Amino acid sequence: MQQTKRYQITKRVSLISGLTNALLAIMKLIIGSIGQSAALVADGLHSFSDLLSDGLVIIAAKAGSRGPDTDHPYGHRRIETLATIVIALLLLIIGGGIIVEMGLRLLHHETLPHPSLSVLLAALISIITNELLYRYNLSAGNKIQSKLLIANAWHNRSDAFSSLITLLTAGGAFFGVRFLDPIGAIIIAAFILRMGIKMIYESVNELIDTAADPTTVKQLQATINECEDVVSAHQIRTRMHGNNILVDGHILVSPTISVSEGHFIGDNVKNILMQSHSAVSDVTVHIDSEDDNDEQKSFHLPHRSQIIALLQQHCRHLPGIDSILELNLHYLNERISIEIVLPLGFSKTHDPITLQNDYQQAMKSVDAVDSIKLLFMP
């Protein structure tokens, strides 16, 4: 999905959440003050803190929607990851604060509030509204694959739990079973803490380049193996970047194709991966002429300039050594196969097989050379 569209969806959802939280906060503060409920007043202040969260979502989504630049060649999606951590920390603070407060209430039963019926109604409205906001944010977050919106959805769910605590407090006060409120609050707070810890864990893993899940990696490798002219794929590596996946890997192709054809196959693999897997945003393909899964088998072999020098040294007495049109080198099985292209005229004045054997014999002492083949062209 395009970054601009993702941002527009995130902005719309966050503005709706922010406006709703502002209205809820005002309602809770007014009714909480009139109904003499400290819990509802605190819940109203908590709703105002959500406005900060909604604003953070919009700012982070705007920054994350920016494309790659010189300093950030992979884009800015990890700004969303950092913002997710901030929201998760808010969840931890909320959960921890609830546990502390409810623990004190267990020790001092007389501090439990005695709200009016209007407080019960306000708490019920808050629960329903925040649950709807949770589902709205979660649906939008899943649609555009935004961990930021999903994190904010769970923040709305925590608000619903906070209002549920207020409702339980009022119910306990009316029916005389006051200990139900702090016990239920502690259970809910533990759930909120669990969600916050999970979000931080996943976000930190993303920041340290944790790979995609094994099932996804297998699917990516299967897609590569199905691409035309790919013999096999190996050393497939992935890393998460926001909700996107960066992929790099090695593909084995026929060892005698041209460099341009190998590049074409690599581009084809990249395009197919990005079209088949929407989460894949970038692919780097390394073309292999042989399986180098265990080690680089040819790194010790001589380079082209050294091969040319060896040919000039060992074959200086042979016909055509100074008339080479092309020199093709194939690095395979830890040795080099050489193709020498000579003018067609040499095949008319010299026996091609005899001349090829002469070149082969002259380079016999060079251990790196496996074979020499002569080709002739006009």
GROMACS .gro file of N, CA, C and O in nm, residues 142-233:
model
  368
  142ASN      N    1  -0.493  -0.341   1.102
  142ASN     CA    2  -0.475  -0.467   1.028
  142ASN      C    3  -0.486  -0.444   0.878
  142ASN      O    4  -0.414  -0.508   0.798
  143LYS      N    5  -0.572  -0.354   0.837
  143LYS     CA    6  -0.593  -0.327   0.694
  143LYS      C    7  -0.467  -0.272   0.630
  143LYS      O    8  -0.431  -0.313   0.518
  144ILE      N    9  -0.399  -0.179   0.697
  144ILE     CA   10  -0.280  -0.117   0.638
  144ILE      C   11  -0.151  -0.171   0.699
  144ILE      O   12  -0.043  -0.119   0.676
  145GLN      N   13  -0.166  -0.277   0.782
  145GLN     CA   14  -0.051  -0.342   0.845
  145GLN      C   15   0.033  -0.241   0.924
  145GLN      O   16   0.154  -0.230   0.906
  146SER      N   17  -0.034  -0.166   1.012
  146SER     CA   18   0.032  -0.065   1.093
  146SER      C   19   0.035  -0.107   1.239
  146SER      O   20  -0.069  -0.111   1.306
  147LYS      N   21   0.153  -0.139   1.288
  147LYS     CA   22   0.167  -0.174   1.430
  147LYS      C   23   0.134  -0.054   1.518
  147LYS      O   24   0.092  -0.069   1.632
  148LEU      N   25   0.153   0.065   1.462
  148LEU     CA   26   0.125   0.186   1.537
  148LEU      C   27  -0.024   0.197   1.570
  148LEU      O   28  -0.061   0.221   1.685
  149LEU      N   29  -0.110   0.177   1.471
  149LEU     CA   30  -0.254   0.182   1.495
  149LEU      C   31  -0.299   0.066   1.582
  149LEU      O   32  -0.389   0.081   1.666
  150ILE      N   33  -0.238  -0.050   1.563
  150ILE     CA   34  -0.274  -0.166   1.646
  150ILE      C   35  -0.237  -0.139   1.791
  150ILE      O   36  -0.314  -0.171   1.884
  151ALA      N   37  -0.120  -0.078   1.812
  151ALA     CA   38  -0.079  -0.043   1.949
  151ALA      C   39  -0.178   0.057   2.009
  151ALA      O   40  -0.217   0.046   2.126
  152ASN      N   41  -0.220   0.155   1.930
  152ASN     CA   42  -0.315   0.254   1.982
  152ASN      C   43  -0.451   0.191   2.007
  152ASN      O   44  -0.526   0.234   2.096
  153ALA      N   45  -0.485   0.088   1.928
  153ALA     CA   46  -0.611   0.017   1.953
  153ALA      C   47  -0.610  -0.046   2.092
  153ALA      O   48  -0.708  -0.036   2.167
  154TRP      N   49  -0.497  -0.108   2.125
  154TRP     CA   50  -0.488  -0.169   2.258
  154TRP      C   51  -0.486  -0.063   2.368
  154TRP      O   52  -0.528  -0.088   2.481
  155HIS      N   53  -0.440   0.056   2.333
  155HIS     CA   54  -0.449   0.166   2.430
  155HIS      C   55  -0.596   0.199   2.457
  155HIS      O   56  -0.636   0.222   2.571
  156ASN      N   57  -0.677   0.199   2.350
  156ASN     CA   58  -0.822   0.220   2.369
  156ASN      C   59  -0.883   0.107   2.451
  156ASN      O   60  -0.973   0.131   2.533
  157ARG      N   61  -0.836  -0.015   2.428
  157ARG     CA   62  -0.888  -0.127   2.507
  157ARG      C   63  -0.852  -0.107   2.655
  157ARG      O   64  -0.933  -0.138   2.744
  158SER      N   65  -0.732  -0.055   2.681
  158SER     CA   66  -0.694  -0.029   2.821
  158SER      C   67  -0.783   0.078   2.883
  158SER      O   68  -0.813   0.075   3.002
  159ASP      N   69  -0.828   0.175   2.799
  159ASP     CA   70  -0.920   0.277   2.849
  159ASP      C   71  -1.055   0.215   2.887
  159ASP      O   72  -1.118   0.255   2.985
  160ALA      N   73  -1.099   0.120   2.806
  160ALA     CA   74  -1.224   0.050   2.837
  160ALA      C   75  -1.210  -0.024   2.970
  160ALA      O   76  -1.303  -0.026   3.053
  161PHE      N   77  -1.093  -0.087   2.990
  161PHE     CA   78  -1.070  -0.157   3.117
  161PHE      C   79  -1.066  -0.059   3.234
  161PHE      O   80  -1.114  -0.089   3.344
  162SER      N   81  -1.006   0.058   3.209
  162SER     CA   82  -1.000   0.159   3.315
  162SER      C   83  -1.141   0.202   3.356
  162SER      O   84  -1.172   0.216   3.475
  163SER      N   85  -1.228   0.221   3.257
  163SER     CA   86  -1.366   0.257   3.287
  163SER      C   87  -1.441   0.140   3.352
  163SER      O   88  -1.530   0.159   3.435
  164LEU      N   89  -1.403   0.018   3.313
  164LEU     CA   90  -1.464  -0.100   3.376
  164LEU      C   91  -1.430  -0.104   3.525
  164LEU      O   92  -1.513  -0.141   3.608
  165ILE      N   93  -1.307  -0.064   3.558
  165ILE     CA   94  -1.268  -0.057   3.699
  165ILE      C   95  -1.357   0.042   3.774
  165ILE      O   96  -1.403   0.015   3.886
  166THR      N   97  -1.383   0.155   3.709
  166THR     CA   98  -1.472   0.254   3.770
  166THR      C   99  -1.612   0.196   3.791
  166THR      O  100  -1.675   0.214   3.896
  167LEU      N  101  -1.661   0.123   3.691
  167LEU     CA  102  -1.794   0.062   3.700
  167LEU      C  103  -1.798  -0.043   3.812
  167LEU      O  104  -1.894  -0.050   3.890
  168LEU      N  105  -1.692  -0.124   3.819
  168LEU     CA  106  -1.686  -0.225   3.925
  168LEU      C  107  -1.679  -0.160   4.063
  168LEU      O  108  -1.738  -0.210   4.160
  169THR      N  109  -1.606  -0.050   4.070
  169THR     CA  110  -1.596   0.022   4.197
  169THR      C  111  -1.734   0.069   4.241
  169THR      O  112  -1.774   0.053   4.357
  170ALA      N  113  -1.808   0.126   4.145
  170ALA     CA  114  -1.943   0.173   4.177
  170ALA      C  115  -2.033   0.056   4.215
  170ALA      O  116  -2.111   0.063   4.312
  171GLY      N  117  -2.024  -0.054   4.138
  171GLY     CA  118  -2.106  -0.171   4.170
  171GLY      C  119  -2.072  -0.227   4.306
  171GLY      O  120  -2.161  -0.264   4.384
  172GLY      N  121  -1.942  -0.235   4.337
  172GLY     CA  122  -1.901  -0.284   4.468
  172GLY      C  123  -1.952  -0.197   4.580
  172GLY      O  124  -1.992  -0.246   4.687
  173ALA      N  125  -1.951  -0.066   4.554
  173ALA     CA  126  -1.999   0.027   4.657
  173ALA      C  127  -2.148   0.010   4.680
  173ALA      O  128  -2.196   0.015   4.794
  174PHE      N  129  -2.225  -0.010   4.572
  174PHE     CA  130  -2.369  -0.026   4.586
  174PHE      C  131  -2.407  -0.156   4.654
  174PHE      O  132  -2.501  -0.161   4.734
  175PHE      N  133  -2.335  -0.264   4.625
  175PHE     CA  134  -2.372  -0.396   4.679
  175PHE      C  135  -2.286  -0.438   4.799
  175PHE      O  136  -2.306  -0.546   4.854
  176GLY      N  137  -2.192  -0.355   4.838
  176GLY     CA  138  -2.115  -0.380   4.960
  176GLY      C  139  -1.999  -0.477   4.944
  176GLY      O  140  -1.934  -0.510   5.042
  177VAL      N  141  -1.971  -0.526   4.822
  177VAL     CA  142  -1.858  -0.619   4.799
  177VAL      C  143  -1.742  -0.538   4.741
  177VAL      O  144  -1.710  -0.549   4.622
  178ARG      N  145  -1.679  -0.461   4.824
  178ARG     CA  146  -1.581  -0.365   4.775
  178ARG      C  147  -1.452  -0.429   4.725
  178ARG      O  148  -1.384  -0.372   4.639
  179PHE      N  149  -1.417  -0.549   4.775
  179PHE     CA  150  -1.287  -0.608   4.737
  179PHE      C  151  -1.286  -0.656   4.590
  179PHE      O  152  -1.180  -0.682   4.534
  180LEU      N  153  -1.407  -0.669   4.529
  180LEU     CA  154  -1.410  -0.712   4.390
  180LEU      C  155  -1.343  -0.610   4.297
  180LEU      O  156  -1.281  -0.646   4.196
  181ASP      N  157  -1.359  -0.482   4.331
  181ASP     CA  158  -1.301  -0.377   4.247
  181ASP      C  159  -1.149  -0.385   4.239
  181ASP      O  160  -1.092  -0.395   4.130
  182PRO      N  161  -1.076  -0.383   4.351
  182PRO     CA  162  -0.930  -0.389   4.341
  182PRO      C  163  -0.878  -0.520   4.283
  182PRO      O  164  -0.779  -0.520   4.209
  183ILE      N  165  -0.944  -0.633   4.313
  183ILE     CA  166  -0.898  -0.761   4.257
  183ILE      C  167  -0.914  -0.761   4.104
  183ILE      O  168  -0.824  -0.799   4.029
  184GLY      N  169  -1.032  -0.718   4.059
  184GLY     CA  170  -1.054  -0.711   3.914
  184GLY      C  171  -0.960  -0.614   3.847
  184GLY      O  172  -0.909  -0.639   3.736
  185ALA      N  173  -0.932  -0.501   3.913
  185ALA     CA  174  -0.841  -0.402   3.857
  185ALA      C  175  -0.700  -0.458   3.840
  185ALA      O  176  -0.632  -0.432   3.740
  186ILE      N  177  -0.656  -0.535   3.939
  186ILE     CA  178  -0.521  -0.592   3.932
  186ILE      C  179  -0.512  -0.693   3.817
  186ILE      O  180  -0.412  -0.698   3.745
  187ILE      N  181  -0.618  -0.772   3.799
  187ILE     CA  182  -0.618  -0.869   3.688
  187ILE      C  183  -0.611  -0.796   3.553
  187ILE      O  184  -0.533  -0.832   3.465
  188ILE      N  185  -0.693  -0.689   3.540
  188ILE     CA  186  -0.693  -0.612   3.417
  188ILE      C  187  -0.558  -0.544   3.395
  188ILE      O  188  -0.503  -0.540   3.285
  189ALA      N  189  -0.502  -0.489   3.502
  189ALA     CA  190  -0.373  -0.422   3.491
  189ALA      C  191  -0.264  -0.520   3.447
  189ALA      O  192  -0.174  -0.484   3.369
  190ALA      N  193  -0.271  -0.644   3.496
  190ALA     CA  194  -0.174  -0.745   3.455
  190ALA      C  195  -0.184  -0.773   3.305
  190ALA      O  196  -0.082  -0.790   3.236
  191PHE      N  197  -0.308  -0.772   3.255
  191PHE     CA  198  -0.328  -0.792   3.111
  191PHE      C  199  -0.269  -0.675   3.031
  191PHE      O  200  -0.206  -0.694   2.927
  192ILE      N  201  -0.292  -0.553   3.082
  192ILE     CA  202  -0.238  -0.435   3.015
  192ILE      C  203  -0.085  -0.439   3.014
  192ILE      O  204  -0.020  -0.409   2.914
  193LEU      N  205  -0.027  -0.478   3.127
  193LEU     CA  206   0.120  -0.489   3.134
  193LEU      C  207   0.172  -0.592   3.035
  193LEU      O  208   0.275  -0.571   2.969
  194ARG      N  209   0.099  -0.702   3.024
  194ARG     CA  210   0.142  -0.808   2.930
  194ARG      C  211   0.143  -0.755   2.787
  194ARG      O  212   0.237  -0.781   2.711
  195MET      N  213   0.040  -0.680   2.750
  195MET     CA  214   0.034  -0.625   2.615
  195MET      C  215   0.146  -0.525   2.592
  195MET      O  216   0.210  -0.524   2.485
  196GLY      N  217   0.174  -0.441   2.690
  196GLY     CA  218   0.281  -0.343   2.677
  196GLY      C  219   0.417  -0.410   2.660
  196GLY      O  220   0.498  -0.371   2.575
  197ILE      N  221   0.442  -0.514   2.740
  197ILE     CA  222   0.569  -0.586   2.732
  197ILE      C  223   0.582  -0.654   2.596
  197ILE      O  224   0.689  -0.654   2.534
  198LYS      N  225   0.473  -0.712   2.548
  198LYS     CA  226   0.475  -0.779   2.417
  198LYS      C  227   0.507  -0.681   2.305
  198LYS      O  228   0.587  -0.710   2.215
  199MET      N  229   0.445  -0.562   2.310
  199MET     CA  230   0.471  -0.462   2.207
  199MET      C  231   0.616  -0.416   2.208
  199MET      O  232   0.680  -0.400   2.103
  200ILE      N  233   0.670  -0.395   2.328
  200ILE     CA  234   0.809  -0.352   2.339
  200ILE      C  235   0.901  -0.462   2.288
  200ILE      O  236   0.998  -0.436   2.215
  201TYR      N  237   0.872  -0.586   2.324
  201TYR     CA  238   0.955  -0.699   2.280
  201TYR      C  239   0.958  -0.708   2.127
  201TYR      O  240   1.065  -0.720   2.066
  202GLU      N  241   0.840  -0.699   2.064
  202GLU     CA  242   0.835  -0.709   1.919
  202GLU      C  243   0.903  -0.591   1.851
  202GLU      O  244   0.973  -0.607   1.750
  203SER      N  245   0.886  -0.471   1.908
  203SER     CA  246   0.946  -0.352   1.848
  203SER      C  247   1.097  -0.352   1.861
  203SER      O  248   1.168  -0.315   1.767
  204VAL      N  249   1.147  -0.394   1.978
  204VAL     CA  250   1.292  -0.401   1.996
  204VAL      C  251   1.353  -0.504   1.902
  204VAL      O  252   1.458  -0.482   1.842
  205ASN      N  253   1.286  -0.617   1.885
  205ASN     CA  254   1.335  -0.718   1.790
  205ASN      C  255   1.343  -0.661   1.649
  205ASN      O  256   1.435  -0.691   1.573
  206GLU      N  257   1.245  -0.577   1.616
  206GLU     CA  258   1.246  -0.515   1.483
  206GLU      C  259   1.363  -0.418   1.469
  206GLU      O  260   1.428  -0.412   1.364
  207LEU      N  261   1.392  -0.343   1.574
  207LEU     CA  262   1.502  -0.246   1.569
  207LEU      C  263   1.637  -0.313   1.556
  207LEU      O  264   1.732  -0.253   1.504
  208ILE      N  265   1.651  -0.436   1.604
  208ILE     CA  266   1.779  -0.505   1.594
  208ILE      C  267   1.780  -0.603   1.476
  208ILE      O  268   1.854  -0.700   1.475
  209ASP      N  269   1.696  -0.573   1.375
  209ASP     CA  270   1.695  -0.648   1.249
  209ASP      C  271   1.661  -0.796   1.268
  209ASP      O  272   1.728  -0.884   1.213
  210THR      N  273   1.559  -0.822   1.345
  210THR     CA  274   1.511  -0.960   1.359
  210THR      C  275   1.448  -1.006   1.228
  210THR      O  276   1.383  -0.930   1.158
  211ALA      N  277   1.470  -1.132   1.195
  211ALA     CA  278   1.420  -1.187   1.069
  211ALA      C  279   1.269  -1.205   1.073
  211ALA      O  280   1.206  -1.206   1.179
  212ALA      N  281   1.210  -1.217   0.954
  212ALA     CA  282   1.069  -1.253   0.944
  212ALA      C  283   1.050  -1.394   0.999
  212ALA      O  284   1.147  -1.470   1.014
  213ASP      N  285   0.928  -1.431   1.030
  213ASP     CA  286   0.903  -1.563   1.088
  213ASP      C  287   0.941  -1.674   0.989
  213ASP      O  288   0.941  -1.652   0.866
  214PRO      N  289   0.979  -1.792   1.039
  214PRO     CA  290   1.027  -1.901   0.953
  214PRO      C  291   0.931  -1.938   0.840
  214PRO      O  292   0.974  -1.970   0.729
  215THR      N  293   0.800  -1.934   0.866
  215THR     CA  294   0.704  -1.969   0.762
  215THR      C  295   0.712  -1.871   0.645
  215THR      O  296   0.711  -1.912   0.528
  216THR      N  297   0.723  -1.742   0.676
  216THR     CA  298   0.735  -1.641   0.571
  216THR      C  299   0.862  -1.659   0.491
  216THR      O  300   0.861  -1.649   0.368
  217VAL      N  301   0.973  -1.689   0.560
  217VAL     CA  302   1.100  -1.710   0.490
  217VAL      C  303   1.090  -1.829   0.394
  217VAL      O  304   1.138  -1.823   0.280
  218LYS      N  305   1.024  -1.936   0.437
  218LYS     CA  306   1.006  -2.053   0.349
  218LYS      C  307   0.922  -2.018   0.228
  218LYS      O  308   0.948  -2.064   0.117
  219GLN      N  309   0.820  -1.936   0.249
  219GLN     CA  310   0.735  -1.895   0.137
  219GLN      C  311   0.814  -1.809   0.038
  219GLN      O  312   0.799  -1.825  -0.084
  220LEU      N  313   0.899  -1.722   0.089
  220LEU     CA  314   0.982  -1.639   0.002
  220LEU      C  315   1.077  -1.725  -0.081
  220LEU      O  316   1.094  -1.705  -0.201
  221GLN      N  317   1.140  -1.824  -0.015
  221GLN     CA  318   1.233  -1.911  -0.085
  221GLN      C  319   1.161  -1.994  -0.191
  221GLN      O  320   1.213  -2.015  -0.301
  222ALA      N  321   1.040  -2.040  -0.159
  222ALA     CA  322   0.963  -2.118  -0.256
  222ALA      C  323   0.929  -2.033  -0.378
  222ALA      O  324   0.936  -2.082  -0.492
  223THR      N  325   0.895  -1.906  -0.355
  223THR     CA  326   0.864  -1.816  -0.467
  223THR      C  327   0.986  -1.798  -0.557
  223THR      O  328   0.976  -1.801  -0.680
  224ILE      N  329   1.103  -1.781  -0.495
  224ILE     CA  330   1.226  -1.763  -0.574
  224ILE      C  331   1.256  -1.888  -0.656
  224ILE      O  332   1.291  -1.880  -0.774
  225ASN      N  333   1.242  -2.004  -0.594
  225ASN     CA  334   1.272  -2.130  -0.664
  225ASN      C  335   1.181  -2.154  -0.784
  225ASN      O  336   1.218  -2.226  -0.877
  226GLU      N  337   1.062  -2.093  -0.780
  226GLU     CA  338   0.968  -2.111  -0.890
  226GLU      C  339   0.994  -2.014  -1.006
  226GLU      O  340   0.935  -2.028  -1.113
  227CYS      N  341   1.083  -1.916  -0.986
  227CYS     CA  342   1.111  -1.819  -1.090
  227CYS      C  343   1.185  -1.885  -1.207
  227CYS      O  344   1.269  -1.973  -1.187
  228GLU      N  345   1.155  -1.840  -1.327
  228GLU     CA  346   1.216  -1.897  -1.447
  228GLU      C  347   1.367  -1.875  -1.447
  228GLU      O  348   1.416  -1.768  -1.411
  229ASP      N  349   1.441  -1.979  -1.488
  229ASP     CA  350   1.587  -1.979  -1.503
  229ASP      C  351   1.663  -1.979  -1.370
  229ASP      O  352   1.785  -1.966  -1.370
  230VAL      N  353   1.591  -1.991  -1.258
  230VAL     CA  354   1.658  -2.003  -1.128
  230VAL      C  355   1.675  -2.151  -1.098
  230VAL      O  356   1.577  -2.226  -1.092
  231VAL      N  357   1.800  -2.193  -1.080
  231VAL     CA  358   1.827  -2.334  -1.048
  231VAL      C  359   1.788  -2.363  -0.904
  231VAL      O  360   1.722  -2.462  -0.874
  232SER      N  361   1.829  -2.276  -0.813
  232SER     CA  362   1.794  -2.291  -0.672
  232SER      C  363   1.825  -2.160  -0.600
  232SER      O  364   1.890  -2.070  -0.655
  233ALA      N  365   1.778  -2.151  -0.477
  233ALA     CA  366   1.802  -2.032  -0.395
  233ALA      C  367   1.860  -2.075  -0.261
  233ALA      O  368   1.824  -2.181  -0.208
   0.00000   0.00000   0.00000
